[in-house]
Coordinates of C-alpha atoms in Angstrom, one line a residue:
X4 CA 113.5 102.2 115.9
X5 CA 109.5 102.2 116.8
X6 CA 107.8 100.8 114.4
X7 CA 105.2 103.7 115.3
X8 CA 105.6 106.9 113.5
X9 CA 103.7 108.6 116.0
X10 CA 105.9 107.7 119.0
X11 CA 108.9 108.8 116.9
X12 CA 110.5 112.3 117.8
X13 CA 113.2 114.9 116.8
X14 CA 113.4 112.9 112.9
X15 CA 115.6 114.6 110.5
X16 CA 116.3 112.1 107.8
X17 CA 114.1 109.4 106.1
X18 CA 115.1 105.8 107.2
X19 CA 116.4 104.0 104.2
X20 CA 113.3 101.4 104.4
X21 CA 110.8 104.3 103.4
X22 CA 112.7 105.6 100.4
X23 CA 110.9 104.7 97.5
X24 CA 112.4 104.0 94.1
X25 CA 112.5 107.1 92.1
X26 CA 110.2 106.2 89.4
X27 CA 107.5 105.7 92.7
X28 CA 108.7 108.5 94.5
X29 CA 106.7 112.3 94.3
X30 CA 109.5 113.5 93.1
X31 CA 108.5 117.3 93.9
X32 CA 107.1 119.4 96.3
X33 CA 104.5 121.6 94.5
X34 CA 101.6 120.3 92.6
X35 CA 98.5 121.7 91.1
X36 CA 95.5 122.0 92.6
X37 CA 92.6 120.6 91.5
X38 CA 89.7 123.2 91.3
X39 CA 86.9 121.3 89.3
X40 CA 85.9 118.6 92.1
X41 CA 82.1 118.4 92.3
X42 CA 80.5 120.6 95.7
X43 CA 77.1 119.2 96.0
X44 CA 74.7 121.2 98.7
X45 CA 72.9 118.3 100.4
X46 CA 70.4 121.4 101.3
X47 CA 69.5 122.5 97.9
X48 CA 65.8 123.2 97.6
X49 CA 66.0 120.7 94.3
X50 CA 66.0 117.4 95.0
X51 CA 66.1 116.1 91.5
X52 CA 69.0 118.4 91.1
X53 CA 70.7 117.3 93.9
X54 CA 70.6 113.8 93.0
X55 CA 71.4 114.0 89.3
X56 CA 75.0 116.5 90.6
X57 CA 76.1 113.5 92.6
X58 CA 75.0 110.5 89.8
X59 CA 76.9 112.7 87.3
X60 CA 80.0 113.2 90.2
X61 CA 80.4 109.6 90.2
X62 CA 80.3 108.7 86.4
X63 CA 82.6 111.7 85.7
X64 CA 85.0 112.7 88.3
X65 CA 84.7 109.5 91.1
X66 CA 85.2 112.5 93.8
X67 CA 82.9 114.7 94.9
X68 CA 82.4 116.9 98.3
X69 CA 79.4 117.8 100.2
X70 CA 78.3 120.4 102.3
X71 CA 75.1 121.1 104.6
X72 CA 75.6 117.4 105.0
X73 CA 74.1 117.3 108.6
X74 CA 77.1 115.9 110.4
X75 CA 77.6 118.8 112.9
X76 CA 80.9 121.2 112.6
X77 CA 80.7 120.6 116.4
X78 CA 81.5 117.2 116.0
X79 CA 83.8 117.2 113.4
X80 CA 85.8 119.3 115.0
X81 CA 85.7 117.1 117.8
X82 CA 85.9 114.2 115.9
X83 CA 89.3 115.1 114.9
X84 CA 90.4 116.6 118.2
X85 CA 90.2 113.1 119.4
X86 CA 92.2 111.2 117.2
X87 CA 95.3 113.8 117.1
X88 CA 95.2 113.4 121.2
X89 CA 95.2 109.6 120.8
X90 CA 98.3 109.5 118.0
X91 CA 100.0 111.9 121.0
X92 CA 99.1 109.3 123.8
X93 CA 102.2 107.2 124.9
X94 CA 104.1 104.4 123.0
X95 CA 103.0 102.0 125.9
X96 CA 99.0 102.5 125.6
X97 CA 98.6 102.3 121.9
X98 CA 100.7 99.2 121.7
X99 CA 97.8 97.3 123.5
X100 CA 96.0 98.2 119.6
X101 CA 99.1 97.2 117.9
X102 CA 98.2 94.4 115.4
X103 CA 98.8 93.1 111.6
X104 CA 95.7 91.2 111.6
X105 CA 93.6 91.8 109.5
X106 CA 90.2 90.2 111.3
X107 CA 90.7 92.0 114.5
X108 CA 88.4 94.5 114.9
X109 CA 90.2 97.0 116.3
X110 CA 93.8 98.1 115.7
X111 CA 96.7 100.1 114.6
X112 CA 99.4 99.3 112.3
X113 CA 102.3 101.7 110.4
X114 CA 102.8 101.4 106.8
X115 CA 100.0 98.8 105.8
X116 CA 99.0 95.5 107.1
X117 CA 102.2 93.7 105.6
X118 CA 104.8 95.7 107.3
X119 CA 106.9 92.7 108.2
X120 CA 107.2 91.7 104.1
X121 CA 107.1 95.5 102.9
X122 CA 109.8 96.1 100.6
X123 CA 109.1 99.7 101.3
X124 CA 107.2 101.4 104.2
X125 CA 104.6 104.4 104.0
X126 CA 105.1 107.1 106.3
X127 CA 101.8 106.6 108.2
X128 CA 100.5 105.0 110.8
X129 CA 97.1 103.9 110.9
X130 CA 94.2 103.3 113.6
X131 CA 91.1 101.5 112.5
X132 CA 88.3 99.8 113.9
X133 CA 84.6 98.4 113.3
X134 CA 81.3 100.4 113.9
X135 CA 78.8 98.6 112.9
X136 CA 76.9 97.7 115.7
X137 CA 78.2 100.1 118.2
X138 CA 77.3 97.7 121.0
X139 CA 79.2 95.1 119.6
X140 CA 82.4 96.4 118.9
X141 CA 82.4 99.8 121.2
X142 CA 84.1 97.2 124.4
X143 CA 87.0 96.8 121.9
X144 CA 87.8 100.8 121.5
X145 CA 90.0 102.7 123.3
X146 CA 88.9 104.2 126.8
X147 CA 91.4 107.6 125.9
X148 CA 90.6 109.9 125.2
X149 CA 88.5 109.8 128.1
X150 CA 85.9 110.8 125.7
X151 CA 86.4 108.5 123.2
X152 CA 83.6 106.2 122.8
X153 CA 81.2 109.4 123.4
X154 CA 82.8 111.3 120.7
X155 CA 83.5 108.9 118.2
X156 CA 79.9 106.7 118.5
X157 CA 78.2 110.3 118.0
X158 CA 80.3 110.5 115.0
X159 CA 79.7 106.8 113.7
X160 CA 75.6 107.4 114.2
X161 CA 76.0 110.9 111.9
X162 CA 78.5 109.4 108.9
X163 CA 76.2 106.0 108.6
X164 CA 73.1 108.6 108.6
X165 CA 75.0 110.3 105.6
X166 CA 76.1 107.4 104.0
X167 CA 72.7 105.8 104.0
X168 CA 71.2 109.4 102.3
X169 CA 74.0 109.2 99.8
X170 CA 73.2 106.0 99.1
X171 CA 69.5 106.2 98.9
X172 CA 70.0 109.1 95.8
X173 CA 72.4 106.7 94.0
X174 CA 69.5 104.4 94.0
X175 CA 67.3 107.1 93.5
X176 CA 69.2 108.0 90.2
X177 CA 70.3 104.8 88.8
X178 CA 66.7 103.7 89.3
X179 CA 67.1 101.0 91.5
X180 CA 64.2 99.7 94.1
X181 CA 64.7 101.7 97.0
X182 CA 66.7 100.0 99.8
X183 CA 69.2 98.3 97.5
X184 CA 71.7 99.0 99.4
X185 CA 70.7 98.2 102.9
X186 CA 71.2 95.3 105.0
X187 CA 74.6 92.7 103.5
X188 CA 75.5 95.0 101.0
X189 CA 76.6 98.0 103.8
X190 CA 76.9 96.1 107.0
X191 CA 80.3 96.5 107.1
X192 CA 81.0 99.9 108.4
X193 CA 85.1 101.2 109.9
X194 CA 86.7 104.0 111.0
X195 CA 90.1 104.2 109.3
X196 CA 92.3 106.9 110.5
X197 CA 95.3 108.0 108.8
X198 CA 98.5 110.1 110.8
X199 CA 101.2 111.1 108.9
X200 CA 104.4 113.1 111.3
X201 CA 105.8 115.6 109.7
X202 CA 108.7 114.0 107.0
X203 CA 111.8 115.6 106.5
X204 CA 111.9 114.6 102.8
X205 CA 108.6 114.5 101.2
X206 CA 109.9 113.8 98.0
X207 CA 111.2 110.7 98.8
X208 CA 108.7 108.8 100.7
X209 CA 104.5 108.7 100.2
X210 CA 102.1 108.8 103.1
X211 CA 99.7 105.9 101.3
X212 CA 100.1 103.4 98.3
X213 CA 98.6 104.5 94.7
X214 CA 94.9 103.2 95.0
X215 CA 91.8 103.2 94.7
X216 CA 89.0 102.0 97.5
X217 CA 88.2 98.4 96.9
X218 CA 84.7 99.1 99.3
X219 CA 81.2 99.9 98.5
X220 CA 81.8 103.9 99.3
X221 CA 84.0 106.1 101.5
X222 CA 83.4 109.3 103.3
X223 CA 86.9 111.9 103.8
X224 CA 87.4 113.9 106.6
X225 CA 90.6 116.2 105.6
X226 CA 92.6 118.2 108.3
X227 CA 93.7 121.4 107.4
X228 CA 97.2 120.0 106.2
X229 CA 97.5 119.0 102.4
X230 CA 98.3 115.7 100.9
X231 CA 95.5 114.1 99.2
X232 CA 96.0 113.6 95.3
X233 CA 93.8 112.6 92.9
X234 CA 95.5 111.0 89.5
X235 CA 93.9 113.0 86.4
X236 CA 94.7 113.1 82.9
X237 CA 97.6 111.4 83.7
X238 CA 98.6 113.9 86.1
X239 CA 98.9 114.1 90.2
X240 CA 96.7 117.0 91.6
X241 CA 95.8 117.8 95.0
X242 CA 92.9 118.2 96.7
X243 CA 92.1 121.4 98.4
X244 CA 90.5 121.2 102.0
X245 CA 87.1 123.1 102.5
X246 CA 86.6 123.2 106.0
X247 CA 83.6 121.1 107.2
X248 CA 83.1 119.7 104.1
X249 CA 83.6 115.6 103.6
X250 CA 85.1 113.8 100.7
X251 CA 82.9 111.0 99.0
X252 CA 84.2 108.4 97.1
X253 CA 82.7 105.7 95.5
X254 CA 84.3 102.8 95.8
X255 CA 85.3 99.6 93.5
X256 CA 82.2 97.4 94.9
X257 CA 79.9 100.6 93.8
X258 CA 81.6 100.4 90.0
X259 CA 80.3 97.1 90.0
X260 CA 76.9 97.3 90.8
X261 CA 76.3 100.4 88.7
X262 CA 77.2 97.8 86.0
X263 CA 80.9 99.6 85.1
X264 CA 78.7 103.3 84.8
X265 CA 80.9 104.9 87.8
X266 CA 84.4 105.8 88.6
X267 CA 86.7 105.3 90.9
X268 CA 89.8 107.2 90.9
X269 CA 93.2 106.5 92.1
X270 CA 94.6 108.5 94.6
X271 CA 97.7 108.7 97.0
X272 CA 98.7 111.0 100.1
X273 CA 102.1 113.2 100.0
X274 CA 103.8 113.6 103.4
X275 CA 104.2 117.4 104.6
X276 CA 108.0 118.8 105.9
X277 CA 106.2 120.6 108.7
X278 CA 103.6 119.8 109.7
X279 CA 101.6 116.6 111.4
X280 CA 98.7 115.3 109.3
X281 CA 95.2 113.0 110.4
X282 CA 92.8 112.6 108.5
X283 CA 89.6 110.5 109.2
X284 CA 88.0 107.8 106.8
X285 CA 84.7 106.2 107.1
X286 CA 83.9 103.3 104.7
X287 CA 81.3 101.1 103.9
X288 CA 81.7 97.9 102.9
X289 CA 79.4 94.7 102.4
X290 CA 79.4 91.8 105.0
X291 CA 81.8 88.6 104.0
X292 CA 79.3 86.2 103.1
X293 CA 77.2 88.7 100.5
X294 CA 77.6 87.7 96.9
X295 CA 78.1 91.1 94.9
X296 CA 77.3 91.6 91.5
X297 CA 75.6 94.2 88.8
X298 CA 72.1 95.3 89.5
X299 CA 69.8 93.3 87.4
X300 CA 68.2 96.5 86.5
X301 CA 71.3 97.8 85.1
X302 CA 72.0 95.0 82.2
X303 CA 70.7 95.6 79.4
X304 CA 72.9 93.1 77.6
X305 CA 75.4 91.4 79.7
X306 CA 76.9 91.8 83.2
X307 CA 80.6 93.4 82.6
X308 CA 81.3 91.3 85.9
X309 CA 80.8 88.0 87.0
X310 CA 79.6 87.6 90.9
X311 CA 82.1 87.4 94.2
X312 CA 82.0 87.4 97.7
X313 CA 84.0 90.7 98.7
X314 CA 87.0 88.5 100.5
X315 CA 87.4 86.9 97.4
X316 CA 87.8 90.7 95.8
X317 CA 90.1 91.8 98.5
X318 CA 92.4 88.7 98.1
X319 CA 92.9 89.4 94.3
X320 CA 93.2 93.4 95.1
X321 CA 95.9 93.0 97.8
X322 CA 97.6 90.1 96.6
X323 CA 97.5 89.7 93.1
X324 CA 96.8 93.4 91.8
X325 CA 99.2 94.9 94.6
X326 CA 96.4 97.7 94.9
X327 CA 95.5 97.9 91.0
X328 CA 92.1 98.1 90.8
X329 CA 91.5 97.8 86.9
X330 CA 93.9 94.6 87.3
X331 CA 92.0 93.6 90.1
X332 CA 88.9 94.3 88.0
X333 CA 89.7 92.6 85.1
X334 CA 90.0 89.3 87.2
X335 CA 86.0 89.4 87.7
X336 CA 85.0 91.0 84.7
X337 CA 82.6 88.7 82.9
X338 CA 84.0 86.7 80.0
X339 CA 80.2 86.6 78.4

């Protein structure tokens, strides 16, 4: 079989190497819906609202969406249309992507980067590639679409633009000198893209692993098709799509600068019985050789992590923590 979900066709049973044990698996169809997630108006005529709604979104929930967030509908919409033509394009053009390694730039993989030593595969495959600079890595992208690099570098520009707004009120409200969070500490900027075929058993099977994002902050472009789940209060809940409006999450690199103040949830994607599911995420991430840590302005006794290079970080996530972030966590926290 292809190791390709998207090239697969006419499925109507779940291959024994994607059944997950029970106590892993969904187990049901139907789960709540979470209705409390922070919506934050990026327009509101109240700055010092604004910013103190998404400070308090991070230190209580992790998640948060925005709206009037100045990344077009336009191109959102187009965004997407893109990616769920290139997951239709034949077998034979997106296996010139196909790669498990991790330092090429651009590529797509099923299941996750280890598919060859999986016990277990996730019902996903997955195209990714760098952004950051566009003239550096845009040879490397696909030329199909035919309006591919167009599209998708319009939509790079808009989501760093956001990002670096986002960003600039965390600083804002934390109280940190303005810029912290420019230059090493965001260089690293990919498109991930998530596309999940419809799965005849969806209680059997997941479309990601349990995690949470192990980078400085993400940004969420849902389709219309349900999946994402947030874990809270010990229970799975799912998060509702809003048209137009993009997921933030701050990730594990952001809980350690803010000195252990935010959150970062854990989350997971269901697979749907019907219908085909993309989703779009945009992360940021700091460059290899940056040495994060707490902001000194943020200890006021002692740091509650020691520092590390984010390689370092992603080694102990992966490997060691299998994708646990407090585990992984714990293994920088400062012993002071």
């Amino acid at each position: 079989m292809d190791i390709l979900i998207s090239n697969w066709s006419n499925v109507e049973f779940v291959p024994k190497t994607y059944i997950f044990p029970p106590e892993s698996r969904p187990g049901k169809l139907e789960f709540p819906v979470c209705t409390d997630i922070p919506l934050i108006d990026l327009a509101h005529n109240n700055p010092d609202e604004t910013i103190q709604q998404v400070i308090r979104a991070c230190q209580e929930f992790g998640f948060f969406q925005v709206i009037n967030h100045g990344v077009s509908e336009n191109l959102m919409d187009d965004t997407m249309n893109i990616y769920k033509e290139f997951f239709k394009l034949p077998g034979e053009y997106k296996a010139k992507f196909y790669s498990n390694d991790i330092n090429k730039s651009c590529k797509i993989f099923s299941s996750t980067l280890s598919y060859d030593t999986d016990e277990v595969h996730y019902w996903r495959d997955t195209f990714t590639h760098r952004c950051h600079s566009l003239e550096e890595h845009i040879p490397s992208w696909p030329d199909k679409p035919t309006n591919y690099r167009e599209v998708v570098s319009e939509y790079s520009i808009e989501t760093r633009k956001l990002f670096n707004k986002i960003l600039d009120m965390i600083c804002k409200g934390l109280g940190l000198e303005k810029g912290y969070f420019e230059g090493e500490l965001s260089k690293t900027h990919l498109i991930s893209v998530n596309h999940h075929i419809p799965c005849p058993s969806p209680s059997l099977t997941l479309g990601m692993p349990v995690h949470s994002d192990p980078n400085l902050i993400t940004m969420l472009q849902q389709g219309e098709v349900p999946g994402l789940q947030i874990l809270k209060d010990g229970q799975w809940i799912g998060v509702k799509h809003i048209p137009h409006t993009l997921i933030v999450i701050p990730g594990l690199q952001l809980k350690v600068i803010s000195n252990d103040r935010f959150r970062t949830p854990v989350h997971r994607v269901v697979t749907h019985p019907k219908e085909v599911r993309t989703t779009i995420g945009v992360f940021l991430g700091p460059s290899p050789e940056f040495l994060v840590k707490p902001a000194t302005a943020l200890i006021h006794t002692a740091p509650m992590f020691r520092a590390f290079a984010y390689p370092e970080f992603l080694e102990v996530f992966v490997g060691l923590a299998k994708f646990d972030a407090q585990l992984a966590l714990n293994h920088f926290r400062s012993k002071s």
